[in-house]
């Protein structure tokens, strides 16, 4: 145990001594002990509590022995020992095994019986019942807190509110005419009735604690206000039903059943009641009924939870399968595209490389070199795309700077014959990467379309500038200088650009500019749509 637990141990020891000093403050001499012994006796009973967390079993045995001794000495310290031995038994149940717990409980049970029995008074059934409860309940409570019910999955508080309201209604309406019949003040009885009913509202979350509370109220009612015992029996049976519903352990259910039978026996069996097998069977059936209902409801809830879990797992598996199928289909399409494009582009690169030797210098050689390098870049991009599709978790290489892509495209198209006037605002670097990358692809595709449809010698004005929404891309070409031989076009390039821009939440327009040329304008927002 670490040093920081020492203050708690000291607090427990001081509390034990202080409790005994309070209970013996006005005590005088006894037949065997003078009043001066009150302080030493307080130290004897209170100081061992400082060791109860580390040595609970020896402390419980010590307190049980001290309880027996102080009772024989007629010392008032026996009252403190009776209280502290219950505390020690709770710690024993929480920290120790069942054998040590049984040993400590047996010792405390014998000492408690000795303390309860007064000389000259016969031993009755209630004497043994109280001796057992005072020793067993703290140990059971400690063991229960060590293995309590699981967390409640349902967030709906409606059942809790209904239980609390029903509990208050039962206790108040059925007992209010008897509140003045006992020796306790009316407000005390009324407060206990309200608290006892309200406690059912937390029974689903703390079933063991509420069950023990109802048992304690039942025993108290049997002692001080017999008129409300039947109501306490009803609340105890409700609590035991909720306990059986929430606690799935059969061992704890059996313990609760035994405790419920004993509590009910205390309430319904009087000194003149004749105990017969039939009545015992009725009592055991009476307690078993709420337990059976609770277990049934608990099993239904568990089955529903398992079904929901299976449905969620099936849904996740279906989504994963759909994604896997989509990925496989995309990979197949990309592989087919790669095979087709690689064949033709590879042939183009080889022919450009072979032709490069026939024209070692000049514009033709530069054009052939550009064709060869472009072809190599296309093949490399296709291979990277296939690798990415096969392994989505792989981190791809860093993409080229979109601004560099725009400049490179302008230079390549200029080398191919276009007269390109590029305006690339440096402020565009502050735009999101996805917007800048999309702008670069639009510039590439737009310039390619100009070369394809307007031909070399066409003047093109390209501007990529910031706008209020994000980025603005404009590609405007003038009238073609000569008659251009139209190349076959599927129109998918423009459709692809429009789809890319729509994905980002932007707009794209394309059409004649009214002066014989063509204008392509795109607006890319800084924030893409979900």
GROMACS .gro file of N, CA, C and O in nm, residues 373-467:
model
  380
  373UNK      N    1   0.912   1.227  -7.217
  373UNK     CA    2   0.902   1.248  -7.072
  373UNK      C    3   0.758   1.249  -7.024
  373UNK      O    4   0.727   1.196  -6.917
  374UNK      N    5   0.671   1.307  -7.105
  374UNK     CA    6   0.529   1.307  -7.067
  374UNK      C    7   0.475   1.164  -7.062
  374UNK      O    8   0.399   1.127  -6.972
  375UNK      N    9   0.513   1.084  -7.160
  375UNK     CA   10   0.468   0.946  -7.160
  375UNK      C   11   0.518   0.869  -7.040
  375UNK      O   12   0.442   0.792  -6.977
  376UNK      N   13   0.646   0.891  -7.004
  376UNK     CA   14   0.698   0.826  -6.883
  376UNK      C   15   0.620   0.870  -6.759
  376UNK      O   16   0.590   0.787  -6.671
  377UNK      N   17   0.587   0.999  -6.753
  377UNK     CA   18   0.514   1.048  -6.636
  377UNK      C   19   0.375   0.989  -6.629
  377UNK      O   20   0.324   0.954  -6.521
  378UNK      N   21   0.311   0.974  -6.745
  378UNK     CA   22   0.177   0.913  -6.747
  378UNK      C   23   0.182   0.770  -6.697
  378UNK      O   24   0.099   0.725  -6.616
  379UNK      N   25   0.280   0.695  -6.743
  379UNK     CA   26   0.291   0.555  -6.699
  379UNK      C   27   0.320   0.547  -6.549
  379UNK      O   28   0.266   0.460  -6.478
  380UNK      N   29   0.405   0.636  -6.501
  380UNK     CA   30   0.434   0.635  -6.357
  380UNK      C   31   0.311   0.670  -6.274
  380UNK      O   32   0.283   0.608  -6.170
  381UNK      N   33   0.233   0.769  -6.321
  381UNK     CA   34   0.110   0.805  -6.250
  381UNK      C   35   0.012   0.689  -6.247
  381UNK      O   36  -0.055   0.663  -6.146
  382UNK      N   37   0.001   0.616  -6.355
  382UNK     CA   38  -0.088   0.500  -6.358
  382UNK      C   39  -0.042   0.392  -6.262
  382UNK      O   40  -0.124   0.329  -6.193
  383UNK      N   41   0.088   0.368  -6.256
  383UNK     CA   42   0.138   0.267  -6.161
  383UNK      C   43   0.112   0.310  -6.016
  383UNK      O   44   0.073   0.229  -5.931
  384UNK      N   45   0.133   0.438  -5.988
  384UNK     CA   46   0.105   0.486  -5.852
  384UNK      C   47  -0.043   0.472  -5.818
  384UNK      O   48  -0.080   0.438  -5.704
  385UNK      N   49  -0.129   0.499  -5.916
  385UNK     CA   50  -0.272   0.486  -5.891
  385UNK      C   51  -0.310   0.341  -5.861
  385UNK      O   52  -0.389   0.313  -5.769
  386UNK      N   53  -0.253   0.248  -5.935
  386UNK     CA   54  -0.281   0.107  -5.909
  386UNK      C   55  -0.231   0.065  -5.771
  386UNK      O   56  -0.300  -0.007  -5.697
  387UNK      N   57  -0.111   0.111  -5.734
  387UNK     CA   58  -0.059   0.076  -5.600
  387UNK      C   59  -0.149   0.131  -5.491
  387UNK      O   60  -0.173   0.063  -5.390
  388UNK      N   61  -0.198   0.251  -5.511
  388UNK     CA   62  -0.284   0.311  -5.410
  388UNK      C   63  -0.417   0.236  -5.399
  388UNK      O   64  -0.470   0.216  -5.290
  389UNK      N   65  -0.471   0.191  -5.511
  389UNK     CA   66  -0.597   0.115  -5.507
  389UNK      C   67  -0.578  -0.021  -5.441
  389UNK      O   68  -0.666  -0.069  -5.370
  390UNK      N   69  -0.463  -0.083  -5.465
  390UNK     CA   70  -0.438  -0.215  -5.404
  390UNK      C   71  -0.415  -0.204  -5.254
  390UNK      O   72  -0.444  -0.297  -5.179
  391UNK      N   73  -0.357  -0.095  -5.209
  391UNK     CA   74  -0.327  -0.077  -5.067
  391UNK      C   75  -0.371   0.062  -5.025
  391UNK      O   76  -0.290   0.156  -5.023
  392UNK      N   77  -0.501   0.079  -4.989
  392UNK     CA   78  -0.549   0.213  -4.953
  392UNK      C   79  -0.479   0.270  -4.832
  392UNK      O   80  -0.477   0.392  -4.813
  393UNK      N   81  -0.425   0.183  -4.743
  393UNK     CA   82  -0.360   0.234  -4.622
  393UNK      C   83  -0.221   0.288  -4.650
  393UNK      O   84  -0.162   0.352  -4.564
  394UNK      N   85  -0.170   0.260  -4.768
  394UNK     CA   86  -0.034   0.305  -4.797
  394UNK      C   87  -0.033   0.457  -4.812
  394UNK      O   88  -0.122   0.515  -4.874
  395UNK      N   89   0.067   0.517  -4.754
  395UNK     CA   90   0.082   0.661  -4.766
  395UNK      C   91   0.144   0.692  -4.901
  395UNK      O   92   0.258   0.655  -4.928
  396UNK      N   93   0.071   0.761  -4.987
  396UNK     CA   94   0.128   0.791  -5.119
  396UNK      C   95   0.239   0.895  -5.108
  396UNK      O   96   0.252   0.966  -5.008
  397UNK      N   97   0.319   0.900  -5.212
  397UNK     CA   98   0.425   1.000  -5.215
  397UNK      C   99   0.364   1.139  -5.216
  397UNK      O  100   0.248   1.160  -5.255
  398UNK      N  101   0.442   1.232  -5.171
  398UNK     CA  102   0.393   1.368  -5.166
  398UNK      C  103   0.356   1.416  -5.306
  398UNK      O  104   0.429   1.394  -5.403
  399UNK      N  105   0.239   1.478  -5.313
  399UNK     CA  106   0.195   1.529  -5.442
  399UNK      C  107   0.278   1.650  -5.479
  399UNK      O  108   0.333   1.721  -5.395
  400UNK      N  109   0.285   1.671  -5.610
  400UNK     CA  110   0.357   1.789  -5.657
  400UNK      C  111   0.281   1.914  -5.615
  400UNK      O  112   0.160   1.913  -5.599
  401UNK      N  113   0.356   2.021  -5.601
  401UNK     CA  114   0.293   2.147  -5.566
  401UNK      C  115   0.198   2.187  -5.678
  401UNK      O  116   0.236   2.195  -5.795
  402UNK      N  117   0.069   2.215  -5.644
  402UNK     CA  118  -0.026   2.251  -5.750
  402UNK      C  119   0.020   2.370  -5.832
  402UNK      O  120  -0.006   2.376  -5.954
  403UNK      N  121   0.086   2.466  -5.768
  403UNK     CA  122   0.134   2.582  -5.844
  403UNK      C  123   0.238   2.539  -5.947
  403UNK      O  124   0.239   2.588  -6.062
  404UNK      N  125   0.324   2.443  -5.908
  404UNK     CA  126   0.424   2.393  -6.004
  404UNK      C  127   0.355   2.318  -6.119
  404UNK      O  128   0.400   2.323  -6.234
  405UNK      N  129   0.248   2.248  -6.085
  405UNK     CA  130   0.174   2.175  -6.190
  405UNK      C  131   0.115   2.273  -6.291
  405UNK      O  132   0.119   2.251  -6.414
  406UNK      N  133   0.061   2.385  -6.239
  406UNK     CA  134   0.003   2.485  -6.329
  406UNK      C  135   0.112   2.545  -6.420
  406UNK      O  136   0.094   2.557  -6.542
  407UNK      N  137   0.226   2.581  -6.360
  407UNK     CA  138   0.333   2.638  -6.442
  407UNK      C  139   0.384   2.537  -6.544
  407UNK      O  140   0.410   2.571  -6.660
  408UNK      N  141   0.401   2.411  -6.499
  408UNK     CA  142   0.451   2.308  -6.591
  408UNK      C  143   0.353   2.286  -6.706
  408UNK      O  144   0.395   2.269  -6.823
  409UNK      N  145   0.224   2.287  -6.678
  409UNK     CA  146   0.126   2.269  -6.784
  409UNK      C  147   0.132   2.384  -6.884
  409UNK      O  148   0.124   2.365  -7.007
  410UNK      N  149   0.146   2.507  -6.830
  410UNK     CA  150   0.155   2.623  -6.919
  410UNK      C  151   0.279   2.616  -7.006
  410UNK      O  152   0.273   2.644  -7.129
  411UNK      N  153   0.390   2.575  -6.948
  411UNK     CA  154   0.513   2.563  -7.025
  411UNK      C  155   0.502   2.454  -7.131
  411UNK      O  156   0.548   2.470  -7.245
  412UNK      N  157   0.439   2.341  -7.093
  412UNK     CA  158   0.428   2.232  -7.189
  412UNK      C  159   0.338   2.271  -7.306
  412UNK      O  160   0.368   2.242  -7.422
  413UNK      N  161   0.228   2.337  -7.276
  413UNK     CA  162   0.139   2.380  -7.384
  413UNK      C  163   0.204   2.489  -7.470
  413UNK      O  164   0.181   2.495  -7.591
  414UNK      N  165   0.283   2.572  -7.403
  414UNK     CA  166   0.356   2.674  -7.481
  414UNK      C  167   0.455   2.608  -7.575
  414UNK      O  168   0.473   2.650  -7.692
  415UNK      N  169   0.521   2.502  -7.527
  415UNK     CA  170   0.614   2.429  -7.612
  415UNK      C  171   0.541   2.360  -7.726
  415UNK      O  172   0.598   2.337  -7.835
  416UNK      N  173   0.413   2.324  -7.703
  416UNK     CA  174   0.335   2.257  -7.807
  416UNK      C  175   0.279   2.354  -7.910
  416UNK      O  176   0.220   2.310  -8.010
  417UNK      N  177   0.290   2.488  -7.883
  417UNK     CA  178   0.247   2.582  -7.985
  417UNK      C  179   0.148   2.687  -7.938
  417UNK      O  180   0.124   2.785  -8.009
  418UNK      N  181   0.090   2.673  -7.819
  418UNK     CA  182  -0.004   2.773  -7.771
  418UNK      C  183   0.072   2.895  -7.722
  418UNK      O  184   0.187   2.886  -7.677
  419UNK      N  185   0.007   3.010  -7.728
  419UNK     CA  186   0.064   3.133  -7.672
  419UNK      C  187  -0.005   3.155  -7.537
  419UNK      O  188  -0.118   3.206  -7.530
  420UNK      N  189   0.062   3.114  -7.432
  420UNK     CA  190   0.001   3.110  -7.300
  420UNK      C  191   0.044   3.230  -7.219
  420UNK      O  192   0.164   3.260  -7.207
  421UNK      N  193  -0.055   3.299  -7.165
  421UNK     CA  194  -0.032   3.410  -7.073
  421UNK      C  195  -0.086   3.366  -6.937
  421UNK      O  196  -0.207   3.360  -6.915
  422UNK      N  197   0.005   3.334  -6.846
  422UNK     CA  198  -0.034   3.277  -6.716
  422UNK      C  199  -0.031   3.385  -6.609
  422UNK      O  200   0.068   3.455  -6.593
  423UNK      N  201  -0.140   3.392  -6.532
  423UNK     CA  202  -0.148   3.478  -6.413
  423UNK      C  203  -0.177   3.386  -6.293
  423UNK      O  204  -0.289   3.338  -6.278
  424UNK      N  205  -0.075   3.363  -6.215
  424UNK     CA  206  -0.089   3.278  -6.096
  424UNK      C  207  -0.060   3.363  -5.973
  424UNK      O  208   0.056   3.394  -5.943
  425UNK      N  209  -0.165   3.399  -5.903
  425UNK     CA  210  -0.150   3.487  -5.786
  425UNK      C  211  -0.082   3.411  -5.673
  425UNK      O  212  -0.128   3.301  -5.635
  426UNK      N  213   0.027   3.464  -5.615
  426UNK     CA  214   0.092   3.395  -5.502
  426UNK      C  215  -0.002   3.375  -5.383
  426UNK      O  216   0.020   3.285  -5.301
  427UNK      N  217  -0.106   3.458  -5.371
  427UNK     CA  218  -0.198   3.444  -5.258
  427UNK      C  219  -0.278   3.314  -5.263
  427UNK      O  220  -0.339   3.274  -5.163
  428UNK      N  221  -0.277   3.246  -5.379
  428UNK     CA  222  -0.351   3.120  -5.387
  428UNK      C  223  -0.288   3.010  -5.302
  428UNK      O  224  -0.352   2.909  -5.275
  429UNK      N  225  -0.163   3.030  -5.260
  429UNK     CA  226  -0.099   2.929  -5.175
  429UNK      C  227  -0.168   2.915  -5.040
  429UNK      O  228  -0.149   2.813  -4.970
  430UNK      N  229  -0.246   3.017  -5.002
  430UNK     CA  230  -0.316   3.009  -4.872
  430UNK      C  231  -0.448   2.931  -4.882
  430UNK      O  232  -0.511   2.905  -4.780
  431UNK      N  233  -0.487   2.897  -5.003
  431UNK     CA  234  -0.611   2.819  -5.019
  431UNK      C  235  -0.588   2.673  -4.980
  431UNK      O  236  -0.475   2.625  -4.979
  432UNK      N  237  -0.693   2.598  -4.946
  432UNK     CA  238  -0.677   2.457  -4.911
  432UNK      C  239  -0.615   2.378  -5.027
  432UNK      O  240  -0.633   2.410  -5.145
  433UNK      N  241  -0.542   2.273  -4.988
  433UNK     CA  242  -0.470   2.194  -5.088
  433UNK      C  243  -0.565   2.133  -5.190
  433UNK      O  244  -0.534   2.129  -5.310
  434UNK      N  245  -0.682   2.086  -5.144
  434UNK     CA  246  -0.773   2.020  -5.237
  434UNK      C  247  -0.824   2.118  -5.342
  434UNK      O  248  -0.841   2.082  -5.459
  435UNK      N  249  -0.844   2.244  -5.303
  435UNK     CA  250  -0.889   2.344  -5.400
  435UNK      C  251  -0.777   2.376  -5.498
  435UNK      O  252  -0.800   2.388  -5.621
  436UNK      N  253  -0.656   2.388  -5.449
  436UNK     CA  254  -0.543   2.419  -5.539
  436UNK      C  255  -0.515   2.303  -5.634
  436UNK      O  256  -0.486   2.323  -5.752
  437UNK      N  257  -0.525   2.177  -5.581
  437UNK     CA  258  -0.502   2.061  -5.668
  437UNK      C  259  -0.609   2.052  -5.776
  437UNK      O  260  -0.580   2.020  -5.893
  438UNK      N  261  -0.733   2.083  -5.740
  438UNK     CA  262  -0.841   2.081  -5.839
  438UNK      C  263  -0.820   2.190  -5.944
  438UNK      O  264  -0.844   2.168  -6.065
  439UNK      N  265  -0.776   2.307  -5.898
  439UNK     CA  266  -0.748   2.414  -5.995
  439UNK      C  267  -0.639   2.374  -6.092
  439UNK      O  268  -0.648   2.403  -6.214
  440UNK      N  269  -0.536   2.304  -6.043
  440UNK     CA  270  -0.428   2.260  -6.131
  440UNK      C  271  -0.479   2.161  -6.236
  440UNK      O  272  -0.442   2.169  -6.355
  441UNK      N  273  -0.566   2.067  -6.192
  441UNK     CA  274  -0.621   1.971  -6.288
  441UNK      C  275  -0.709   2.040  -6.392
  441UNK      O  276  -0.712   2.002  -6.509
  442UNK      N  277  -0.784   2.141  -6.351
  442UNK     CA  278  -0.869   2.215  -6.446
  442UNK      C  279  -0.783   2.288  -6.548
  442UNK      O  280  -0.814   2.292  -6.668
  443UNK      N  281  -0.673   2.348  -6.501
  443UNK     CA  282  -0.583   2.416  -6.594
  443UNK      C  283  -0.525   2.317  -6.694
  443UNK      O  284  -0.517   2.344  -6.815
  444UNK      N  285  -0.481   2.200  -6.646
  444UNK     CA  286  -0.427   2.098  -6.736
  444UNK      C  287  -0.529   2.060  -6.842
  444UNK      O  288  -0.500   2.059  -6.962
  445UNK      N  289  -0.650   2.026  -6.797
  445UNK     CA  290  -0.751   1.980  -6.890
  445UNK      C  291  -0.795   2.093  -6.983
  445UNK      O  292  -0.819   2.072  -7.104
  446UNK      N  293  -0.807   2.213  -6.928
  446UNK     CA  294  -0.850   2.326  -7.011
  446UNK      C  295  -0.749   2.358  -7.121
  446UNK      O  296  -0.789   2.381  -7.238
  447UNK      N  297  -0.623   2.362  -7.087
  447UNK     CA  298  -0.521   2.389  -7.189
  447UNK      C  299  -0.516   2.278  -7.293
  447UNK      O  300  -0.495   2.303  -7.413
  448UNK      N  301  -0.533   2.155  -7.249
  448UNK     CA  302  -0.536   2.044  -7.344
  448UNK      C  303  -0.652   2.059  -7.442
  448UNK      O  304  -0.638   2.035  -7.564
  449UNK      N  305  -0.767   2.101  -7.393
  449UNK     CA  306  -0.882   2.123  -7.480
  449UNK      C  307  -0.856   2.235  -7.579
  449UNK      O  308  -0.898   2.228  -7.696
  450UNK      N  309  -0.792   2.342  -7.533
  450UNK     CA  310  -0.760   2.452  -7.624
  450UNK      C  311  -0.669   2.404  -7.736
  450UNK      O  312  -0.691   2.434  -7.855
  451UNK      N  313  -0.565   2.328  -7.700
  451UNK     CA  314  -0.474   2.278  -7.803
  451UNK      C  315  -0.546   2.182  -7.898
  451UNK      O  316  -0.521   2.181  -8.019
  452UNK      N  317  -0.635   2.104  -7.842
  452UNK     CA  318  -0.704   2.004  -7.923
  452UNK      C  319  -0.803   2.068  -8.021
  452UNK      O  320  -0.811   2.029  -8.138
  453UNK      N  321  -0.876   2.171  -7.975
  453UNK     CA  322  -0.986   2.225  -8.055
  453UNK      C  323  -0.949   2.355  -8.127
  453UNK      O  324  -1.010   2.388  -8.228
  454UNK      N  325  -0.852   2.434  -8.071
  454UNK     CA  326  -0.815   2.560  -8.136
  454UNK      C  327  -0.683   2.549  -8.212
  454UNK      O  328  -0.659   2.626  -8.305
  455UNK      N  329  -0.598   2.459  -8.170
  455UNK     CA  330  -0.475   2.435  -8.243
  455UNK      C  331  -0.361   2.525  -8.201
  455UNK      O  332  -0.378   2.623  -8.126
  456UNK      N  333  -0.240   2.492  -8.244
  456UNK     CA  334  -0.122   2.573  -8.212
  456UNK      C  335  -0.137   2.715  -8.265
  456UNK      O  336  -0.204   2.740  -8.365
  457UNK      N  337  -0.071   2.810  -8.194
  457UNK     CA  338  -0.077   2.950  -8.232
  457UNK      C  339  -0.188   3.027  -8.166
  457UNK      O  340  -0.195   3.150  -8.176
  458UNK      N  341  -0.277   2.958  -8.094
  458UNK     CA  342  -0.389   3.025  -8.028
  458UNK      C  343  -0.341   3.092  -7.900
  458UNK      O  344  -0.264   3.036  -7.824
  459UNK      N  345  -0.389   3.212  -7.878
  459UNK     CA  346  -0.355   3.284  -7.756
  459UNK      C  347  -0.451   3.241  -7.644
  459UNK      O  348  -0.573   3.239  -7.662
  460UNK      N  349  -0.391   3.214  -7.530
  460UNK     CA  350  -0.468   3.166  -7.415
  460UNK      C  351  -0.431   3.250  -7.294
  460UNK      O  352  -0.312   3.273  -7.267
  461UNK      N  353  -0.534   3.293  -7.224
  461UNK     CA  354  -0.514   3.367  -7.100
  461UNK      C  355  -0.560   3.278  -6.983
  461UNK      O  356  -0.678   3.241  -6.973
  462UNK      N  357  -0.466   3.242  -6.897
  462UNK     CA  358  -0.496   3.155  -6.782
  462UNK      C  359  -0.475   3.238  -6.655
  462UNK      O  360  -0.367   3.298  -6.637
  463UNK      N  361  -0.576   3.240  -6.572
  463UNK     CA  362  -0.564   3.311  -6.444
  463UNK      C  363  -0.616   3.223  -6.331
  463UNK      O  364  -0.723   3.162  -6.342
  464UNK      N  365  -0.536   3.213  -6.229
  464UNK     CA  366  -0.575   3.143  -6.105
  464UNK      C  367  -0.557   3.244  -5.992
  464UNK      O  368  -0.444   3.278  -5.954
  465UNK      N  369  -0.668   3.292  -5.940
  465UNK     CA  370  -0.664   3.400  -5.841
  465UNK      C  371  -0.757   3.369  -5.725
  465UNK      O  372  -0.854   3.292  -5.740
  466UNK      N  373  -0.729   3.429  -5.610
  466UNK     CA  374  -0.822   3.413  -5.497
  466UNK      C  375  -0.953   3.484  -5.525
  466UNK      O  376  -0.956   3.584  -5.598
  467UNK      N  377  -1.059   3.434  -5.464
  467UNK     CA  378  -1.190   3.497  -5.475
  467UNK      C  379  -1.256   3.496  -5.339
  467UNK      O  380  -1.202   3.445  -5.241
   0.00000   0.00000   0.00000
